[in-house]
Short mmCIF file of C-alpha atoms in Angstrom, two decimals:
data_model
loop_
_atom_site.label_atom_id
_atom_site.label_comp_id
_atom_site.label_asym_id
_atom_site.label_seq_id
_atom_site.Cartn_x
_atom_site.Cartn_y
_atom_site.Cartn_z
CA MET F 1 18.96 -5.46 25.80
CA THR F 2 15.73 -4.31 27.64
CA ILE F 3 13.16 -3.23 24.93
CA LEU F 4 12.50 -5.02 21.67
CA LEU F 5 10.53 -3.47 18.96
CA SER F 6 8.96 -5.97 16.52
CA THR F 7 6.45 -6.32 13.78
CA LEU F 8 5.47 -8.77 10.98
CA ASN F 9 5.91 -6.90 7.67
CA ALA F 10 3.84 -7.98 4.54
CA ARG F 11 7.04 -8.80 2.73
CA TYR F 12 10.81 -8.74 3.43
CA ALA F 13 11.08 -5.64 1.18
CA HIS F 14 8.84 -3.62 3.45
CA ALA F 15 10.95 -2.17 6.14
CA SER F 16 8.98 -0.77 9.07
CA LEU F 17 9.10 3.07 9.17
CA GLY F 18 6.94 3.14 12.36
CA LEU F 19 9.32 1.04 14.42
CA ARG F 20 12.28 3.07 13.25
CA TYR F 21 10.50 6.25 14.43
CA LEU F 22 9.99 4.68 17.89
CA LEU F 23 13.57 3.71 18.10
CA ALA F 24 14.70 7.13 16.91
CA ASN F 25 12.64 8.80 19.74
CA MET F 26 13.55 6.51 22.70
CA GLY F 27 15.84 9.06 24.19
CA PRO F 28 17.87 7.72 27.15
CA LEU F 29 16.31 4.25 26.46
CA GLN F 30 17.60 3.96 22.89
CA ALA F 31 20.74 2.30 24.03
CA GLU F 32 18.65 -0.47 25.57
CA THR F 33 16.33 -0.84 22.66
CA GLU F 34 16.58 -2.98 19.48
CA LEU F 35 14.53 -3.72 16.47
CA GLN F 36 13.58 -7.14 15.17
CA GLU F 37 11.39 -7.58 12.12
CA PHE F 38 9.60 -10.56 10.67
CA VAL F 39 7.53 -11.38 7.65
CA ILE F 40 3.98 -12.73 7.80
CA GLY F 41 3.83 -16.45 7.34
CA ALA F 42 6.74 -17.02 9.79
CA LYS F 43 6.11 -19.89 12.20
CA THR F 44 4.81 -18.66 15.53
CA THR F 45 7.10 -20.83 17.67
CA GLU F 46 10.20 -19.67 15.77
CA VAL F 47 9.19 -16.03 16.11
CA VAL F 48 8.69 -16.32 19.83
CA GLU F 49 11.95 -18.21 20.25
CA ARG F 50 13.91 -15.56 18.35
CA LEU F 51 12.21 -12.76 20.38
CA LEU F 52 12.97 -14.42 23.64
CA ALA F 53 16.57 -15.09 22.62
CA ARG F 54 17.13 -11.33 22.96
CA ARG F 55 15.99 -11.56 26.71
CA PRO F 56 13.77 -8.49 26.52
CA ARG F 57 11.81 -7.12 29.47
CA ILE F 58 9.50 -5.27 27.11
CA VAL F 59 8.29 -6.23 23.62
CA GLY F 60 6.50 -3.57 21.67
CA PHE F 61 4.53 -4.80 18.55
CA GLY F 62 3.43 -2.78 15.52
CA VAL F 63 -0.03 -4.07 14.72
CA TYR F 64 -1.61 -3.63 11.33
CA ILE F 65 -4.51 -5.07 9.41
CA TRP F 66 -2.37 -7.42 7.58
CA ASN F 67 -0.55 -8.95 10.61
CA VAL F 68 -3.02 -8.74 13.48
CA GLU F 69 -4.12 -12.46 13.37
CA GLU F 70 -0.54 -13.75 13.36
CA THR F 71 0.61 -11.20 16.01
CA THR F 72 -2.30 -12.28 18.14
CA ARG F 73 -0.95 -15.83 18.16
CA ILE F 74 2.47 -14.69 18.94
CA VAL F 75 1.39 -12.46 21.83
CA ALA F 76 -0.67 -15.34 23.16
CA MET F 77 2.26 -17.72 23.10
CA LEU F 78 4.64 -15.15 24.58
CA LYS F 79 2.26 -14.70 27.62
CA ARG F 80 2.27 -18.43 28.13
CA VAL F 81 5.93 -19.19 27.92
CA ALA F 82 7.29 -15.89 29.24
CA PRO F 83 4.55 -14.22 31.30
CA GLU F 84 7.23 -11.96 32.91
CA VAL F 85 7.76 -10.09 29.60
CA THR F 86 5.65 -6.96 29.22
CA ILE F 87 3.84 -6.67 26.01
CA VAL F 88 2.95 -3.23 24.51
CA LEU F 89 0.97 -2.92 21.40
CA GLY F 90 0.70 0.05 18.91
CA GLY F 91 -0.28 0.75 15.38
CA PRO F 92 -3.42 1.51 13.49
CA GLU F 93 -5.18 -1.73 14.00
CA VAL F 94 -5.19 -1.43 17.87
CA SER F 95 -5.78 2.32 17.95
CA TYR F 96 -9.48 1.94 17.75
CA GLU F 97 -12.07 -0.53 19.21
CA THR F 98 -9.47 -1.84 21.51
CA GLY F 99 -12.02 -3.23 23.88
CA GLU F 100 -13.23 -5.70 21.18
CA GLN F 101 -9.88 -7.22 20.29
CA GLU F 102 -8.41 -10.44 21.64
CA ILE F 103 -4.88 -9.18 21.05
CA CYS F 104 -5.56 -6.14 23.33
CA ARG F 105 -6.94 -8.38 26.00
CA LEU F 106 -3.78 -10.49 25.96
CA ALA F 107 -1.32 -7.59 26.00
CA ASP F 108 -0.36 -5.55 29.11
CA TYR F 109 -0.54 -2.06 27.52
CA VAL F 110 -1.89 -0.45 24.28
CA VAL F 111 -0.73 2.94 22.90
CA THR F 112 -3.29 4.33 20.44
CA GLY F 113 -2.35 6.82 17.80
CA TRP F 114 1.07 8.62 17.77
CA GLY F 115 3.64 6.60 19.77
CA ASP F 116 6.68 8.87 19.33
CA VAL F 117 6.42 10.42 22.79
CA THR F 118 3.98 8.11 24.59
CA PHE F 119 5.77 4.71 23.97
CA PRO F 120 9.20 5.80 25.45
CA LYS F 121 7.37 7.43 28.43
CA LEU F 122 5.41 4.32 29.09
CA CYS F 123 8.52 2.09 28.79
CA ALA F 124 10.31 4.32 31.36
CA GLU F 125 7.42 4.01 33.80
CA ILE F 126 7.23 0.17 33.29
CA LEU F 127 10.96 -0.18 33.92
CA HIS F 128 11.48 2.47 36.71
CA GLY F 129 8.10 3.20 38.07
CA PRO F 130 5.63 4.26 39.03
CA LYS F 131 4.00 1.31 37.25
CA PRO F 132 1.16 2.54 34.91
CA LEU F 133 -2.32 1.76 36.12
CA MET F 134 -4.09 2.30 32.86
CA LYS F 135 -3.87 -0.32 30.06
CA VAL F 136 -4.73 2.07 27.13
CA HIS F 137 -2.71 5.06 26.59
CA ALA F 138 -3.71 7.70 24.03
CA GLY F 139 -0.71 8.75 22.10
CA VAL F 140 0.53 12.36 22.52
CA GLN F 141 1.10 14.34 19.32
CA PRO F 142 4.24 16.39 19.75
CA PRO F 143 5.27 19.39 17.53
CA MET F 144 6.70 18.00 14.28
CA ALA F 145 10.12 19.64 14.93
CA GLU F 146 10.50 17.74 18.04
CA ILE F 147 10.12 14.33 16.50
CA ALA F 148 13.56 12.72 15.82
CA LEU F 149 13.76 11.59 12.20
CA PRO F 150 14.53 7.83 11.74
CA TYR F 151 16.36 7.57 8.51
CA SER F 152 19.76 6.89 9.99
CA LEU F 153 18.28 3.68 11.32
CA TYR F 154 17.97 2.21 7.94
CA SER F 155 20.83 -0.30 7.74
CA ALA F 156 23.08 -0.97 4.74
CA GLN F 157 21.13 -4.13 4.16
CA ASP F 158 17.86 -2.18 4.13
CA ILE F 159 19.27 0.22 1.65
CA ALA F 160 20.50 -2.48 -0.66
CA HIS F 161 17.51 -4.73 -0.56
CA ARG F 162 14.39 -3.02 0.80
CA THR F 163 12.08 -0.10 -0.03
CA ILE F 164 13.07 3.02 1.85
CA TYR F 165 9.91 4.57 3.15
CA VAL F 166 10.05 8.28 3.99
CA GLU F 167 7.49 10.99 4.83
CA ALA F 168 7.67 14.84 4.44
CA SER F 169 4.38 15.20 6.37
CA ARG F 170 1.83 13.21 8.43
CA GLY F 171 -1.88 13.37 8.30
CA CYS F 172 -4.46 14.36 5.77
CA PRO F 173 -6.97 17.31 5.53
CA PHE F 174 -9.47 15.25 3.55
CA LYS F 175 -12.30 13.22 5.25
CA CYS F 176 -12.85 10.23 2.98
CA GLU F 177 -14.85 7.92 5.30
CA PHE F 178 -13.15 4.72 4.22
CA CYS F 179 -9.70 5.93 5.32
CA LEU F 180 -8.22 6.15 8.72
CA SER F 181 -6.70 9.53 7.67
CA SER F 182 -10.15 10.93 7.68
CA LEU F 183 -9.76 11.13 11.50
CA ASP F 184 -6.83 13.53 11.18
CA LYS F 185 -7.59 17.32 11.52
CA THR F 186 -5.12 18.39 8.87
CA ALA F 187 -1.72 17.45 7.42
CA TRP F 188 1.40 18.34 9.50
CA PRO F 189 4.74 18.98 7.64
CA PHE F 190 8.20 18.04 9.07
CA PRO F 191 10.73 20.86 8.88
CA LEU F 192 11.62 20.61 5.17
CA ASP F 193 15.31 21.50 5.43
CA ASP F 194 15.84 18.78 8.11
CA PHE F 195 14.02 16.26 6.02
CA LEU F 196 15.97 16.99 2.79
CA ALA F 197 19.23 16.82 4.67
CA GLN F 198 18.24 13.31 5.85
CA LEU F 199 17.35 12.33 2.30
CA ASP F 200 20.75 13.50 1.19
CA VAL F 201 22.45 11.34 3.76
CA LEU F 202 20.33 8.38 2.62
CA TYR F 203 21.39 9.03 -0.96
CA ALA F 204 24.98 9.29 -0.04
CA ARG F 205 24.77 5.84 1.58
CA GLY F 206 23.42 4.30 -1.61
CA ALA F 207 19.57 4.68 -1.31
CA ARG F 208 17.99 5.00 -4.73
CA LEU F 209 14.46 3.92 -4.25
CA PHE F 210 12.39 6.19 -2.01
CA LYS F 211 8.68 5.68 -1.29
CA PHE F 212 6.91 8.59 0.24
CA VAL F 213 3.98 7.66 2.45
CA ASP F 214 2.49 11.15 2.63
CA ARG F 215 -1.24 11.05 1.91
CA THR F 216 -1.22 14.44 0.31
CA PHE F 217 2.22 14.96 -1.24
CA ASN F 218 1.14 17.77 -3.68
CA LEU F 219 -1.07 19.71 -1.23
CA ASN F 220 1.70 22.31 -0.78
CA VAL F 221 3.09 22.81 -4.18
CA LYS F 222 6.13 24.76 -3.14
CA THR F 223 7.13 21.91 -0.76
CA SER F 224 6.49 19.30 -3.59
CA GLN F 225 8.62 21.17 -5.99
CA ARG F 226 11.50 21.45 -3.53
CA ILE F 227 11.33 17.73 -2.89
CA MET F 228 11.11 16.86 -6.57
CA GLN F 229 14.08 19.28 -7.35
CA PHE F 230 16.08 17.26 -4.90
CA PHE F 231 15.56 14.15 -7.04
CA LEU F 232 16.17 16.18 -10.33
CA ASP F 233 19.48 17.33 -8.97
CA LYS F 234 20.57 13.79 -8.20
CA LEU F 235 19.45 12.59 -11.62
CA ALA F 236 21.33 15.44 -13.31
CA ALA F 237 24.56 14.69 -11.27
CA ASN F 238 24.41 10.96 -11.94
CA PRO F 239 22.26 10.11 -14.94
CA ASP F 240 23.81 6.59 -15.03
CA ASP F 241 22.71 5.90 -11.43
CA PRO F 242 19.15 7.10 -11.33
CA VAL F 243 16.92 7.50 -8.32
CA TYR F 244 13.32 6.26 -8.31
CA ALA F 245 10.67 8.10 -6.26
CA HIS F 246 7.06 7.14 -5.49
CA PHE F 247 4.48 9.80 -4.36
CA GLU F 248 0.88 9.73 -3.65
CA LEU F 249 -0.97 12.62 -5.47
CA VAL F 250 -4.18 14.48 -4.84
CA PRO F 251 -5.81 13.88 -8.32
CA ASP F 252 -7.43 17.27 -8.91
CA HIS F 253 -4.62 19.51 -7.86
CA LEU F 254 -1.92 19.67 -10.38
CA PRO F 255 -1.01 23.35 -11.19
CA GLU F 256 1.12 24.28 -14.12
CA ALA F 257 4.29 24.83 -12.09
CA LEU F 258 4.07 21.22 -10.63
CA LYS F 259 3.45 19.92 -14.19
CA GLU F 260 6.60 21.62 -15.44
CA THR F 261 8.61 19.97 -12.79
CA ILE F 262 7.11 16.63 -13.34
CA ALA F 263 7.75 16.85 -17.06
CA ARG F 264 11.50 17.12 -16.45
CA PHE F 265 11.75 13.58 -15.06
CA PRO F 266 13.09 10.84 -17.34
CA ALA F 267 11.39 7.48 -17.69
CA GLY F 268 11.84 5.07 -14.77
CA ALA F 269 12.40 7.74 -12.19
CA LEU F 270 8.92 8.61 -11.03
CA GLN F 271 5.78 6.87 -9.95
CA PHE F 272 2.52 8.48 -8.84
CA GLU F 273 -0.16 6.69 -6.95
CA ILE F 274 -3.61 8.39 -7.41
CA GLY F 275 -6.71 7.54 -5.53
CA ILE F 276 -9.72 8.09 -7.60
CA GLN F 277 -11.85 5.38 -5.72
CA SER F 278 -14.99 6.39 -7.54
CA PHE F 279 -16.09 8.72 -10.36
CA ASN F 280 -19.72 8.84 -9.18
CA PRO F 281 -20.42 12.19 -7.46
CA GLU F 282 -23.28 10.79 -5.46
CA VAL F 283 -21.03 8.12 -4.00
CA GLN F 284 -18.33 10.64 -3.41
CA ALA F 285 -20.72 12.75 -1.49
CA LEU F 286 -21.97 9.71 0.57
CA VAL F 287 -18.40 9.01 1.77
CA SER F 288 -17.39 12.69 2.22
CA ARG F 289 -14.89 12.57 -0.69
CA LYS F 290 -14.34 15.97 -2.27
CA GLN F 291 -12.98 15.61 -5.79
CA ASN F 292 -13.35 17.63 -9.01
CA ASN F 293 -13.77 14.63 -11.38
CA GLU F 294 -13.21 16.68 -14.52
CA LYS F 295 -9.85 18.14 -13.22
CA ALA F 296 -8.83 14.66 -11.89
CA ALA F 297 -9.43 13.14 -15.30
CA ASP F 298 -7.61 15.95 -17.12
CA ASN F 299 -4.70 15.56 -14.89
CA ILE F 300 -4.45 11.75 -15.32
CA ARG F 301 -4.66 12.32 -19.01
CA TRP F 302 -1.90 14.85 -18.92
CA LEU F 303 0.33 12.67 -16.73
CA CYS F 304 -0.17 9.75 -19.20
CA THR F 305 0.52 11.77 -22.29
CA GLN F 306 2.86 14.57 -21.28
CA SER F 307 5.05 13.02 -18.57
CA GLN F 308 7.12 9.89 -18.29
CA ALA F 309 5.85 9.07 -14.77
CA HIS F 310 4.42 5.67 -14.08
CA LEU F 311 0.78 5.96 -13.02
CA HIS F 312 -0.96 3.74 -10.52
CA VAL F 313 -4.57 4.68 -10.17
CA ASP F 314 -6.87 3.13 -7.44
CA LEU F 315 -10.59 2.32 -7.64
CA ILE F 316 -12.58 0.78 -4.77
CA ALA F 317 -15.53 -1.64 -5.44
CA GLY F 318 -18.34 -1.93 -2.88
CA LEU F 319 -18.64 1.68 -1.74
CA PRO F 320 -22.01 2.47 -0.36
CA GLY F 321 -24.42 3.58 -3.10
CA GLU F 322 -22.30 2.27 -6.04
CA ASP F 323 -23.64 -0.53 -8.13
CA ILE F 324 -21.88 -2.59 -10.74
CA ALA F 325 -22.94 -0.29 -13.56
CA SER F 326 -21.57 2.69 -11.80
CA PHE F 327 -18.22 1.00 -10.96
CA ALA F 328 -18.01 -0.31 -14.58
CA ARG F 329 -18.34 3.30 -15.99
CA GLY F 330 -15.52 4.50 -13.63
CA PHE F 331 -13.28 1.59 -14.63
CA ASP F 332 -13.93 2.19 -18.33
CA GLN F 333 -13.09 5.84 -17.92
CA LEU F 334 -9.81 5.16 -16.21
CA VAL F 335 -8.83 2.71 -19.00
CA ALA F 336 -9.68 5.41 -21.58
CA LEU F 337 -7.52 7.87 -19.78
CA GLY F 338 -4.49 5.50 -20.15
CA ALA F 339 -3.39 4.84 -16.54
CA HIS F 340 -0.53 2.33 -16.52
CA GLU F 341 -1.98 0.40 -13.66
CA ILE F 342 -5.48 0.42 -12.31
CA GLN F 343 -5.52 -1.00 -8.73
CA PHE F 344 -8.94 -2.47 -8.30
CA GLY F 345 -9.56 -2.92 -4.58
CA ILE F 346 -12.45 -4.10 -2.62
CA LEU F 347 -13.73 -1.87 0.21
CA LYS F 348 -12.47 -2.74 3.74
CA ARG F 349 -13.92 -1.52 7.01
CA LEU F 350 -10.90 -0.24 8.74
CA ARG F 351 -11.28 0.04 12.52
CA GLY F 352 -12.31 3.51 13.61
CA THR F 353 -13.30 4.82 10.12
CA PRO F 354 -16.63 6.52 9.71
CA ILE F 355 -17.72 4.25 6.84
CA ILE F 356 -19.48 2.24 9.49
CA ARG F 357 -22.34 4.73 9.58
CA HIS F 358 -23.52 3.34 6.26
CA THR F 359 -23.73 -0.24 7.40
CA GLY F 360 -27.47 -0.18 8.13
CA PRO F 361 -28.71 2.05 5.33
CA PHE F 362 -26.79 0.29 2.63
CA GLN F 363 -26.83 -3.10 4.19
CA MET F 364 -23.00 -3.34 4.20
CA VAL F 365 -21.89 -6.85 5.23
CA TYR F 366 -18.18 -7.13 6.14
CA ASP F 367 -15.94 -10.13 6.73
CA PRO F 368 -15.43 -10.34 10.54
CA TYR F 369 -11.89 -11.26 10.08
CA PRO F 370 -9.03 -9.09 8.76
CA PRO F 371 -8.82 -7.35 6.39
CA TYR F 372 -12.68 -6.87 6.95
CA THR F 373 -13.50 -6.86 3.21
CA VAL F 374 -17.08 -6.00 2.32
CA LEU F 375 -18.98 -9.16 1.23
CA ALA F 376 -22.29 -7.62 0.09
CA THR F 377 -24.08 -4.44 -0.10
CA SER F 378 -27.69 -3.31 -0.95
CA LEU F 379 -26.63 -2.98 -4.58
CA ILE F 380 -24.03 -5.80 -4.92
CA ASP F 381 -24.87 -9.22 -3.65
CA PHE F 382 -22.29 -11.77 -2.31
CA PRO F 383 -21.84 -13.81 -5.51
CA THR F 384 -21.32 -10.60 -7.61
CA MET F 385 -18.87 -9.33 -5.07
CA GLN F 386 -16.91 -12.55 -5.38
CA ARG F 387 -16.86 -12.13 -9.12
CA LEU F 388 -15.41 -8.75 -8.49
CA VAL F 389 -12.75 -10.14 -6.19
CA ARG F 390 -11.66 -12.67 -8.95
CA PHE F 391 -11.70 -9.83 -11.55
CA ALA F 392 -9.29 -7.87 -9.32
CA ARG F 393 -6.91 -10.80 -9.04
CA TYR F 394 -6.94 -11.72 -12.74
CA TRP F 395 -6.60 -7.96 -13.58
CA ASP F 396 -3.41 -7.90 -11.47
CA LEU F 397 -2.02 -11.07 -13.22
CA VAL F 398 -2.82 -10.06 -16.84
CA ALA F 399 -3.00 -6.23 -16.94
CA ASN F 400 -1.15 -4.81 -13.96
CA SER F 401 1.73 -7.22 -14.35
CA GLY F 402 2.73 -5.54 -17.56
CA ARG F 403 3.33 -8.98 -19.19
CA PHE F 404 0.44 -8.58 -21.68
CA ALA F 405 0.48 -4.96 -22.57
CA ASN F 406 -0.51 -5.45 -26.26
CA THR F 407 -2.80 -8.43 -25.57
CA VAL F 408 -4.84 -6.49 -22.95
CA ARG F 409 -5.96 -3.97 -25.40
CA GLN F 410 -7.52 -6.75 -27.54
CA LEU F 411 -9.01 -8.31 -24.46
CA LEU F 412 -10.66 -5.13 -23.42
CA GLY F 413 -11.94 -3.84 -26.77
CA ALA F 414 -14.60 -1.17 -26.73
CA ARG F 415 -16.15 -2.32 -23.42
CA PRO F 416 -13.26 -2.92 -21.05
CA PHE F 417 -15.12 -3.82 -17.79
CA GLU F 418 -17.66 -6.09 -19.49
CA ASN F 419 -15.17 -7.84 -21.65
CA PHE F 420 -12.66 -8.44 -18.88
CA MET F 421 -15.42 -9.58 -16.53
CA ALA F 422 -16.42 -12.17 -19.12
CA PHE F 423 -12.76 -13.31 -19.39
CA SER F 424 -12.45 -13.44 -15.60
CA ASP F 425 -15.53 -15.56 -15.29
CA TRP F 426 -14.30 -17.93 -17.98
CA ILE F 427 -10.83 -18.37 -16.68
CA TYR F 428 -12.21 -19.19 -13.24
CA THR F 429 -14.35 -21.98 -14.74
CA LYS F 430 -11.22 -23.31 -16.43
CA THR F 431 -8.81 -23.13 -13.51
CA ASP F 432 -10.96 -22.98 -10.33
CA ALA F 433 -8.14 -20.85 -9.00
CA THR F 434 -6.97 -17.31 -8.61
CA HIS F 435 -3.52 -18.01 -7.35
CA ARG F 436 -0.52 -20.27 -8.24
CA ILE F 437 -1.30 -19.94 -12.03
CA ALA F 438 2.08 -20.49 -13.77
CA LEU F 439 2.83 -17.77 -16.31
CA GLU F 440 2.98 -20.12 -19.25
CA ARG F 441 -0.37 -21.59 -18.42
CA LEU F 442 -1.83 -18.13 -18.06
CA ALA F 443 -0.52 -17.20 -21.43
CA LYS F 444 -2.06 -20.26 -23.02
CA LEU F 445 -5.38 -19.42 -21.42
CA VAL F 446 -5.30 -15.93 -22.74
CA ALA F 447 -4.53 -17.25 -26.24
CA GLU F 448 -7.48 -19.70 -25.93
CA TRP F 449 -9.86 -16.88 -24.95
CA LEU F 450 -8.66 -14.72 -27.81
CA VAL F 451 -9.46 -17.47 -30.30
CA MET F 452 -12.91 -18.14 -28.54
CA THR F 453 -13.67 -14.30 -28.97
CA GLY F 454 -12.81 -14.15 -32.65
CA LEU F 455 -9.08 -14.18 -33.35
CA THR F 456 -7.52 -16.82 -35.48
CA GLN F 457 -4.96 -19.09 -33.70
CA GLU F 458 -2.21 -17.56 -35.79
CA ASP F 459 -3.21 -13.92 -34.82
CA ALA F 460 -3.64 -14.83 -31.16
CA ALA F 461 -0.23 -16.46 -31.16
CA THR F 462 1.41 -13.41 -32.83
CA LEU F 463 -0.21 -10.99 -30.45
CA LEU F 464 0.85 -13.03 -27.36
CA ALA F 465 4.33 -13.31 -28.79
CA SER F 466 4.61 -9.48 -29.04
CA ASP F 467 4.18 -9.49 -25.16
CA TYR F 468 5.13 -12.91 -23.92
CA ALA F 469 7.57 -14.94 -25.99
CA GLY F 470 7.31 -17.98 -23.85
CA ASN F 471 6.07 -21.51 -24.59
CA VAL F 472 2.66 -20.42 -25.74
CA ASP F 473 2.43 -22.38 -29.00
CA GLY F 474 4.27 -25.43 -27.80
CA THR F 475 7.68 -24.29 -29.10
CA HIS F 476 10.53 -23.34 -26.67
CA LYS F 477 11.99 -19.88 -27.19
CA SER F 478 15.29 -18.70 -25.77
CA LYS F 479 15.31 -17.62 -22.11
CA ALA F 480 16.17 -14.06 -23.18
CA ALA F 481 13.16 -13.95 -25.52
CA ALA F 482 10.86 -14.98 -22.73
CA GLN F 483 11.33 -11.78 -20.94
CA PRO F 484 8.65 -9.11 -21.58
CA VAL F 485 9.68 -5.61 -22.42
CA ALA F 486 10.62 -4.23 -19.01
CA ALA F 487 10.61 -0.92 -17.19
CA PRO F 488 13.96 0.15 -15.77
CA ALA F 489 15.26 -2.32 -13.19
CA ARG F 490 14.71 -0.08 -10.17
CA GLN F 491 11.09 0.58 -11.18
CA VAL F 492 10.50 -3.14 -11.75
CA ARG F 493 11.88 -3.86 -8.22
CA HIS F 494 9.57 -1.24 -6.71
CA LEU F 495 6.54 -2.46 -8.59
CA ALA F 496 7.24 -6.03 -7.45
CA ALA F 497 7.31 -4.89 -3.80
#
């Protein structure tokens, strides 16, 4: 084995689509190339030992915002114990500002951007000459039809236990300044017939959970409908063995034809991720985000009331020009629309994104270490930003978890953001923690807060029992009763990932 492709995934369930693309496009070198994935948190010495056990001449690392610090340590150790091994980096984290990064200094070569063509070419030159003189190689973007699709490289183990990532297109035509896709000129589709044929093979091999990583799945409605029809056909043929598909939607583009297709999906088969980010038109203009807020709201409302899709809607706190009051209004609006999950994120300064142009005018202060989260702005000071960080964490535990569906409505009342922020502040004073809060302890804290804010102990216990029938009141319930009302198993597995 000559070339080893490796990365540290955020979780075991996250199989690397990028590395599989590289392996699929290695050409004559594919027989000499292997893939070895790890999970963040692995011990550096053990990762290095396992990599070197394959006796590679080249190790290519996929570097992302979530793994760059640990990958830097791995590369540093590799260069000390096996300096003869050539290290090549690729991935979004090293595609920009390469001159400022320690990991790039340590490595032998860096491929920026698309690696499908450039990485195999670079490996051939390293192995057979002439040896490349430049350290940084800009990735060449080939015609989409020339890129070998990687789906046959998902193993039986991947299909059985991991999320199967797929993409019908790459790129994005929108220019939202906080997103790396803003640097794309447009979106480029893969040949649809070939793509659907690959999905069919995956399905035949047992794949039932498909996560599309396309930024703009519903940009071309005819393409969207053909892909969704693929899944509807599988559902019709095997209703007792359903598929589950996850798509990212443009929120203000949902024509009637697409609505009709979406409405045909049963519960537990479809999830949509929708990036609202902000409902403030002035903030949207500042970050070059074009969005018809009225249409977006109407579409979310329709999806919540007229379809059985699970809806995951994103908001970003800390955008330039947005204060707490503005963010709260957007949050309350999403709650009123009925989204099943509201993913409350804090702005991150991804390398290469144009958001950096607002740093001075809006006094944007970012953490210098990954994931480069905003710490303060001209409108939100550091202590308030930390309150928002805690709000986001407790929101995940209580609301997005689905464990307290009935209780959350009582917690939020008529002023969702204000009321949940008060709960968040209180629970932090009680626990001094945002992680490792056991479920039964969390349920007791929720019950205590309900009593403090006006419910009787009996009513609070009854409300909690309608969601979480665990040991809230000191009495032990059966193990079966302790389970909250659940979505279909495949959807639960996907949400957990």
